[in-house]
PDB file of C-alpha atoms and ligand atoms in Angstrom:
ATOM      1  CA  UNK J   1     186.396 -98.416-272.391  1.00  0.00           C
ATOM      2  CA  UNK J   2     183.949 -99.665-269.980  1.00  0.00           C
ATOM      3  CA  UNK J   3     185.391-100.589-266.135  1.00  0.00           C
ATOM      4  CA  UNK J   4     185.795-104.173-265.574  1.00  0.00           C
ATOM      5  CA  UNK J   5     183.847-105.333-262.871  1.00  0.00           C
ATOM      6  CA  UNK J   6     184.585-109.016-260.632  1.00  0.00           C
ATOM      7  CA  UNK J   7     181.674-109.964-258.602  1.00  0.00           C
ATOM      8  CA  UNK J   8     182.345-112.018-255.475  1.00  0.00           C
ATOM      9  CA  UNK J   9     179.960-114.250-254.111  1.00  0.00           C
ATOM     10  CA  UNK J  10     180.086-117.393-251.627  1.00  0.00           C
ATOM     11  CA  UNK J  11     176.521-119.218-252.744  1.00  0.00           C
ATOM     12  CA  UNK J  12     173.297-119.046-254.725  1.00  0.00           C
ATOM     13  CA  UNK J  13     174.466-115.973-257.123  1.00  0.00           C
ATOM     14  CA  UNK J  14     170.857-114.500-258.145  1.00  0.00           C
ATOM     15  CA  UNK J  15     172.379-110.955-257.171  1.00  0.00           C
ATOM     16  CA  UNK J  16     175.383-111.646-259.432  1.00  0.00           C
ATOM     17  CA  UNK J  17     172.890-113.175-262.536  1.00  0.00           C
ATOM     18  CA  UNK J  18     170.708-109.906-262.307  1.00  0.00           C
ATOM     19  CA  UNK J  19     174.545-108.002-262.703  1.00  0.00           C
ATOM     20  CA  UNK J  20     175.712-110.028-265.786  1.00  0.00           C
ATOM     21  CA  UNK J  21     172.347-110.017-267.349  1.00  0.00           C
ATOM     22  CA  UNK J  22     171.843-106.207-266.839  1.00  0.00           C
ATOM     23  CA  UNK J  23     175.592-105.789-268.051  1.00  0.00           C
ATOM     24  CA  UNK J  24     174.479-107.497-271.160  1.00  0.00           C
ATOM     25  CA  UNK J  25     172.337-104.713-272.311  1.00  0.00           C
ATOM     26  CA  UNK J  26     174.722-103.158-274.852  1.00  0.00           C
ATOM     27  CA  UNK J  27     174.361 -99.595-273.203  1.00  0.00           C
ATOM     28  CA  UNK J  28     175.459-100.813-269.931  1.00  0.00           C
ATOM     29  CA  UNK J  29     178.407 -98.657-268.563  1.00  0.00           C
ATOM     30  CA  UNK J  30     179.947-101.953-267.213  1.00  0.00           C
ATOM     31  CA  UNK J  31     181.392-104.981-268.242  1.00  0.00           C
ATOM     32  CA  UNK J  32     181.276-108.100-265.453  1.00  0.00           C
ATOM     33  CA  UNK J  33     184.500-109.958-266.484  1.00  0.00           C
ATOM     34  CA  UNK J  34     185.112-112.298-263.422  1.00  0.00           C
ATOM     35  CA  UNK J  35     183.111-114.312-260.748  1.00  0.00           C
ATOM     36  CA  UNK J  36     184.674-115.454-258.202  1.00  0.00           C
ATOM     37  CA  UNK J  37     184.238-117.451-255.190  1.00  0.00           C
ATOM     38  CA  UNK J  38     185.423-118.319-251.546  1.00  0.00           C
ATOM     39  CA  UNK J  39     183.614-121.748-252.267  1.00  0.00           C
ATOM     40  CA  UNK J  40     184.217-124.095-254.984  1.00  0.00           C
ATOM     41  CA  UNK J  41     180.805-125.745-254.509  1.00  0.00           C
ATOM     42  CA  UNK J  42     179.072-122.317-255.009  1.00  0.00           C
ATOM     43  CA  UNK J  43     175.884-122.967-257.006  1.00  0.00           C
ATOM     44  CA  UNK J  44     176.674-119.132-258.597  1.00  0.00           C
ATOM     45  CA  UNK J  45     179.686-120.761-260.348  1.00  0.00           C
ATOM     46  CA  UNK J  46     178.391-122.598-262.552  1.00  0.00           C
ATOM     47  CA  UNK J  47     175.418-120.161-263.165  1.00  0.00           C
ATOM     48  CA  UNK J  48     178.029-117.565-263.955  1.00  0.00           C
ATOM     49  CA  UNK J  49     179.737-120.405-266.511  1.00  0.00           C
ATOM     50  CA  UNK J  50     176.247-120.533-268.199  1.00  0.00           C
ATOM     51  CA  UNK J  51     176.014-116.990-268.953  1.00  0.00           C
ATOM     52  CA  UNK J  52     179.552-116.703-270.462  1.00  0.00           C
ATOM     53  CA  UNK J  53     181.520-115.370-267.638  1.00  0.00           C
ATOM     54  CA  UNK J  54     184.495-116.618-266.288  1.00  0.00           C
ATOM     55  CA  UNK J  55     184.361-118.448-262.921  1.00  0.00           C
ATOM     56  CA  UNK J  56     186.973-119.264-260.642  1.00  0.00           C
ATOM     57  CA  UNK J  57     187.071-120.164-256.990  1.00  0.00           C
ATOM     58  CA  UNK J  58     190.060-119.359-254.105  1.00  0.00           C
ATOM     59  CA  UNK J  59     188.944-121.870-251.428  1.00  0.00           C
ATOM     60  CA  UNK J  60     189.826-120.439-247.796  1.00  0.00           C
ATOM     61  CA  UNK J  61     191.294-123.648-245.959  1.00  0.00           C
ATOM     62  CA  UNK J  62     194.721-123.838-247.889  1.00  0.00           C
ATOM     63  CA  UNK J  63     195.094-120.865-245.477  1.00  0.00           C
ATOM     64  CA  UNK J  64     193.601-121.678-242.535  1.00  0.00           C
ATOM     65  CA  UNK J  65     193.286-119.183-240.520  1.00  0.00           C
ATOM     66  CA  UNK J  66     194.942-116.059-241.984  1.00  0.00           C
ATOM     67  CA  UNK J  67     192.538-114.233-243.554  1.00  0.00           C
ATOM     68  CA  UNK J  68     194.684-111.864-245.208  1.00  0.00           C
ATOM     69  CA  UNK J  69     196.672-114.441-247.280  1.00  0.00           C
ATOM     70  CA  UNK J  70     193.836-115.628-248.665  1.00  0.00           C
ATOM     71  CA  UNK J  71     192.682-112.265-249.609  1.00  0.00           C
ATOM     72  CA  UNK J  72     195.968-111.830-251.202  1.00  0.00           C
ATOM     73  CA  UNK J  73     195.379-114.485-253.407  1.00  0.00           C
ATOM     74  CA  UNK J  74     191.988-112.961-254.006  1.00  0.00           C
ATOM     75  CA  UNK J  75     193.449-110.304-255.136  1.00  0.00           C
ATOM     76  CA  UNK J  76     195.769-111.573-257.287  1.00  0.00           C
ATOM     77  CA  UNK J  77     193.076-113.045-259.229  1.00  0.00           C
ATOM     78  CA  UNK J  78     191.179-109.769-259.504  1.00  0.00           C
ATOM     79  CA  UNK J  79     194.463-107.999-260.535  1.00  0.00           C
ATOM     80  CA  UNK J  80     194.998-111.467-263.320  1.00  0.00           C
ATOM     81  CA  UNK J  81     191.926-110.171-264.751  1.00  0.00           C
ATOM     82  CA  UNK J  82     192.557-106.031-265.194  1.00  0.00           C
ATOM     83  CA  UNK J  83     189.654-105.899-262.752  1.00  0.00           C
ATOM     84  CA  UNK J  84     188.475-102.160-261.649  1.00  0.00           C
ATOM     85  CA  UNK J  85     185.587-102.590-259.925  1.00  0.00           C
ATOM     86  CA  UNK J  86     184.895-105.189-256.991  1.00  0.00           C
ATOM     87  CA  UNK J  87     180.570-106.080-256.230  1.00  0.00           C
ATOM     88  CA  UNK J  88     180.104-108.466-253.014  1.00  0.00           C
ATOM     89  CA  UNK J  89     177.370-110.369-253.430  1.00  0.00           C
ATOM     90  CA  UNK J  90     176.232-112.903-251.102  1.00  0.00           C
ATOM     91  CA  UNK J  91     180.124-112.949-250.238  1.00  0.00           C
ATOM     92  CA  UNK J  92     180.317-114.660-246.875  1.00  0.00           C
ATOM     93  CA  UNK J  93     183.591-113.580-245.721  1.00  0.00           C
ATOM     94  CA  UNK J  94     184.481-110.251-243.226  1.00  0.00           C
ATOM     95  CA  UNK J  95     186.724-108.487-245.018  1.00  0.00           C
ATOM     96  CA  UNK J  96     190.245-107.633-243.652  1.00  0.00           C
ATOM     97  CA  UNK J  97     191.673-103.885-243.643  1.00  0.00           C
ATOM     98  CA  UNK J  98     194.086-105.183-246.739  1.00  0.00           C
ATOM     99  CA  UNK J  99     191.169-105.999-248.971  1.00  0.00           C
ATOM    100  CA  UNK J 100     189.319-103.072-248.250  1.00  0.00           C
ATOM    101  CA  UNK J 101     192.126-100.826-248.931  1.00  0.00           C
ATOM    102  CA  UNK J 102     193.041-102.378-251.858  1.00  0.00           C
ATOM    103  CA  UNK J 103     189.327-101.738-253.224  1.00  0.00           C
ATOM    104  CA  UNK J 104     188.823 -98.425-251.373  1.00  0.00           C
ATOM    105  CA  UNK J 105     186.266 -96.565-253.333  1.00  0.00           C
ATOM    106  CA  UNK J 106     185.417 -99.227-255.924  1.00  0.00           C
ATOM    107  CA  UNK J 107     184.147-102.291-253.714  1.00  0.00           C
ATOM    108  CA  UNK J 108     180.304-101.997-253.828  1.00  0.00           C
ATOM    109  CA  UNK J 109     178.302-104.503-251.415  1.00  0.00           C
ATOM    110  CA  UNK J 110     174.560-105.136-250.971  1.00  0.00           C
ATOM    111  CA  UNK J 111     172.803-105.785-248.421  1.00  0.00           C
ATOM    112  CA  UNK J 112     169.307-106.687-247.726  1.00  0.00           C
ATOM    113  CA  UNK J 113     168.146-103.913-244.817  1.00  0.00           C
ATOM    114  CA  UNK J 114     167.526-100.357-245.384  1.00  0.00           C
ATOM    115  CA  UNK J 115     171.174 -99.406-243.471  1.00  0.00           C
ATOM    116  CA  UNK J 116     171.590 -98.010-241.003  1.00  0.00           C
ATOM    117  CA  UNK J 117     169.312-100.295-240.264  1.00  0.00           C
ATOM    118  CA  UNK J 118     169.804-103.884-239.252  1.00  0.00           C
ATOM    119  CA  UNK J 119     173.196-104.111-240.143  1.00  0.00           C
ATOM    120  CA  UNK J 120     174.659-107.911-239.645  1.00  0.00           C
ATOM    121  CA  UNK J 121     173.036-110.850-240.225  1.00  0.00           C
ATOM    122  CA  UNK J 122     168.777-112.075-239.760  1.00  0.00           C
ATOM    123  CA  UNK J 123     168.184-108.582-241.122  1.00  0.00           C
ATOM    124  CA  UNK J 124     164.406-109.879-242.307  1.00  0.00           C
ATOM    125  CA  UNK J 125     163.180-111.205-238.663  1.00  0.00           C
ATOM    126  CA  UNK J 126     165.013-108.027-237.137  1.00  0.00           C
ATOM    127  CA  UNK J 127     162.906-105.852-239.590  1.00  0.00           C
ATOM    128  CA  UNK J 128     159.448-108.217-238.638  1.00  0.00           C
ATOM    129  CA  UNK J 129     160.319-108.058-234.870  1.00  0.00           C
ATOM    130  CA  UNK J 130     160.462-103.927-234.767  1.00  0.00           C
ATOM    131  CA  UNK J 131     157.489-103.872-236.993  1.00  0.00           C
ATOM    132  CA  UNK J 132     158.533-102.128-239.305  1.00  0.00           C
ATOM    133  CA  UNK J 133     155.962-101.263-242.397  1.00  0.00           C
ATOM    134  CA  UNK J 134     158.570-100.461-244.854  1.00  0.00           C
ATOM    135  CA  UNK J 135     162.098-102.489-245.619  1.00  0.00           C
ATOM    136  CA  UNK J 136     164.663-102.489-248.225  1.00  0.00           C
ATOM    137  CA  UNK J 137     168.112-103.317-249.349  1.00  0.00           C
ATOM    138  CA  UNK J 138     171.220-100.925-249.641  1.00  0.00           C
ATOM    139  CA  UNK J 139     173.869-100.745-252.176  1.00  0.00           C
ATOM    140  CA  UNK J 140     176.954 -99.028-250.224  1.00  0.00           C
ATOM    141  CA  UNK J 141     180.856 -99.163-250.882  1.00  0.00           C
ATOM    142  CA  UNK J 142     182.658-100.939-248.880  1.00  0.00           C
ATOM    143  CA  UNK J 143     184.744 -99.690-245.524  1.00  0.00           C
ATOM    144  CA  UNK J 144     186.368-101.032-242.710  1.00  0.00           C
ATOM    145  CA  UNK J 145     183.347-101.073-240.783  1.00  0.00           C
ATOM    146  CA  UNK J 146     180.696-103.650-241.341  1.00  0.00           C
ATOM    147  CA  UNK J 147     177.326-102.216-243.493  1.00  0.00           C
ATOM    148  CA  UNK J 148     178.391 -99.297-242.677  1.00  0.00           C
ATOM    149  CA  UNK J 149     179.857 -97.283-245.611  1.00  0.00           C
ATOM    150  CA  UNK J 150     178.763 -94.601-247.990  1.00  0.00           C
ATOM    151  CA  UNK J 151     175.409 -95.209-249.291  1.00  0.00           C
ATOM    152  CA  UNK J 152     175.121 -95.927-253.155  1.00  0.00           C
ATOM    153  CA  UNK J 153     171.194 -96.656-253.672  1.00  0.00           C
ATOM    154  CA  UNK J 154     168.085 -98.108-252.192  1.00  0.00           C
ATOM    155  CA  UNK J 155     165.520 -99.902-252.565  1.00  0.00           C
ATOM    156  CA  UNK J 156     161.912 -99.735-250.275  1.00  0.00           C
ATOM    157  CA  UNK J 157     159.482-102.443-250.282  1.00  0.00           C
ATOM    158  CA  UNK J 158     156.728-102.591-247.883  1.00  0.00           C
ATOM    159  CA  UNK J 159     156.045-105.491-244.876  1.00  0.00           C
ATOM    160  CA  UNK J 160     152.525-106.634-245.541  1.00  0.00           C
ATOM    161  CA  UNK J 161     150.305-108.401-243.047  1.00  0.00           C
ATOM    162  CA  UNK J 162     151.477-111.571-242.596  1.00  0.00           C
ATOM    163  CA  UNK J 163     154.691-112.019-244.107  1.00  0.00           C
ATOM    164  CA  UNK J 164     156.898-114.405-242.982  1.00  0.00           C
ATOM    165  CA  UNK J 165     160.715-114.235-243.010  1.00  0.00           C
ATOM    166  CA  UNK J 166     160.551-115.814-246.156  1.00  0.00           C
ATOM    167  CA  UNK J 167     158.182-114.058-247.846  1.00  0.00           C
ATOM    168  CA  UNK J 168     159.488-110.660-247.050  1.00  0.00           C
ATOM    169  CA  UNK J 169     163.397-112.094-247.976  1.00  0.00           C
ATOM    170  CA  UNK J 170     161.788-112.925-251.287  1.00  0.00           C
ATOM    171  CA  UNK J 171     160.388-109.175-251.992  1.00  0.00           C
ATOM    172  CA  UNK J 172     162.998-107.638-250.301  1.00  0.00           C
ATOM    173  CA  UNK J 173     165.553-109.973-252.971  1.00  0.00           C
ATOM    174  CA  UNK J 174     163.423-108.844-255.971  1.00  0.00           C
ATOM    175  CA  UNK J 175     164.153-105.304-255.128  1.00  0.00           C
ATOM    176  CA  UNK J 176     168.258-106.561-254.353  1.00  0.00           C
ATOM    177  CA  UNK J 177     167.748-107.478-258.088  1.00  0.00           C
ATOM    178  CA  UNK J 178     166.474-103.953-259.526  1.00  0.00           C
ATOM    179  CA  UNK J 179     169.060-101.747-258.005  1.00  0.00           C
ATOM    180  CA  UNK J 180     172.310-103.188-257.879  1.00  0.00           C
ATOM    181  CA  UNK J 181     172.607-102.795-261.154  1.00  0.00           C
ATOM    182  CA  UNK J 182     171.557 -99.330-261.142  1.00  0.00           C
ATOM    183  CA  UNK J 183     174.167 -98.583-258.287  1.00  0.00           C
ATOM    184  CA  UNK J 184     176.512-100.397-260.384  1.00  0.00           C
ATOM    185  CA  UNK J 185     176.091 -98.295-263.333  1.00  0.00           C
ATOM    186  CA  UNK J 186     176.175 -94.827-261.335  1.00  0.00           C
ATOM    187  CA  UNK J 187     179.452 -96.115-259.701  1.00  0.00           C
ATOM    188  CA  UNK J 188     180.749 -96.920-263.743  1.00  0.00           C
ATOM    189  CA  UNK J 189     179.354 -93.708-264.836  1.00  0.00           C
ATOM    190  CA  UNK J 190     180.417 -91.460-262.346  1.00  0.00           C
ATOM    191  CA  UNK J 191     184.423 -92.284-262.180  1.00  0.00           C
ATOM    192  CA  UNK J 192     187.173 -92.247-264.799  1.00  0.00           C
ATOM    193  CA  UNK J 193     188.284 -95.577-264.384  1.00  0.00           C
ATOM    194  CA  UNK J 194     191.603 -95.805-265.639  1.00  0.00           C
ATOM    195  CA  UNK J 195     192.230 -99.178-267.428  1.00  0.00           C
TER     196      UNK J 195
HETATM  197  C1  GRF B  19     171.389-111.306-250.569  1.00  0.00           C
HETATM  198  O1  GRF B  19     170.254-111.261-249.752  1.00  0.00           O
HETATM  199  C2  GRF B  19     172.288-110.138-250.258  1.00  0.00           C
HETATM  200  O2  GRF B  19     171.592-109.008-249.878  1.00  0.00           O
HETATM  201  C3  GRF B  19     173.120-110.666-249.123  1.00  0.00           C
HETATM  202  O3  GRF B  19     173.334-112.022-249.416  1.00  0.00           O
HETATM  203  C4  GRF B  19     172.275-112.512-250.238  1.00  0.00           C
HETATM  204  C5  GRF B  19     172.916-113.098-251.452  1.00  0.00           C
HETATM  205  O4  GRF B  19     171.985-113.752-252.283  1.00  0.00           O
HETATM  206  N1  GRF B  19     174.340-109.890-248.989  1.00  0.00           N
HETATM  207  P1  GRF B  19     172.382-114.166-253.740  1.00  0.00           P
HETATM  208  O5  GRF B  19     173.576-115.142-253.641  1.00  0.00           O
HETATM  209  O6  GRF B  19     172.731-112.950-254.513  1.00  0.00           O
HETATM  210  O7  GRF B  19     171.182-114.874-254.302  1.00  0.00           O
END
């Protein structure tokens, strides 16, 4: 049996498409069973729909300002759906200690620096701004501290003479695309996931 893997996302979802179209291949070691979103307006939604996967939001303001109930209703959702794997993507949210913990080991993230550099947010103009020749994105499992856990896989591209932040986001998102899938799959392939 192949893990079952929800992918969490607040907005655009191009991260999650490149996960449920790689996970279509038959020899994928994955199977993306739930999307799932902090937003109910989230473009990804519907994209997700589209491609045949199931698609559900938990909006945040029924619980104002406790994070952790609304995680817990997260959760619930993710536990609905025999999920065993957890990939952020584009998920706008800090996580609290209770959804890490519940996910320790099996919450993958990316994010678009080569950690541990430029961890946070406006990782692009931070990258353009040290002039830096070479930048990436980072697949790492999630931990209590922000961008800051166990490194899964990387990706390099290079900053070329007059890029722009948008410009490099774009390269820097086509290489986002490549390997979270193949962090993914070495995550699915290299734990017994019980079902
Ligand atoms: C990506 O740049 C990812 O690295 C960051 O949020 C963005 C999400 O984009 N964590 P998308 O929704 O996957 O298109």
């Amino acid at each position: 049996m192949k893990p079952r893997v929800a992918i969490l996302i607040s907005g655009r979802g191009s991260n999650m498409t490149a996960l449920i179209e790689a996970a279509k291949m038959p020899d994928y070691p994955a199977e993306i069973v739930l999307v799932l979103s902090n937003r109910e307006d989230a473009p990804g939604l519907k994209l997700a729909r589209d491609l045949g996967v199931r698609a559900v939001s938990v909006e945040t303001r029924p619980f104002g300002r406790d994070r952790e109930a609304h995680e817990r209703a997260v959760n619930a959702e993710l536990r609905k759906a025999n999920v065993q794997i957890v990939c952020l993507a584009g998920y706008m949210r800090l996580l609290t200690p209770y959804l890490v913990n519940e996910w320790a080991g099996r919450m993958l993230n990316i994010h678009p620096s080569l950690l541990p550099k430029y961890p946070g947010l406006d990782t692009h103009k931070k990258a353009l701004e040290a002039g830096e020749l070479v930048h990436g994105c980072t697949v790492h499992l999630v931990t209590e501290d922000m961008d800051a856990g166990p490194i899964l896989a990387q990706g390099e591209v290079p900053v070329l003479p007059g890029d722009t932040e948008d410009t490099l986001a774009a390269r820097v998102l086509g290489e986002e695309h490549r390997v979270y899938p193949k962090a993914l799959a070495k995550l699915a392939i290299g734990n017994n996931f019980k079902t």
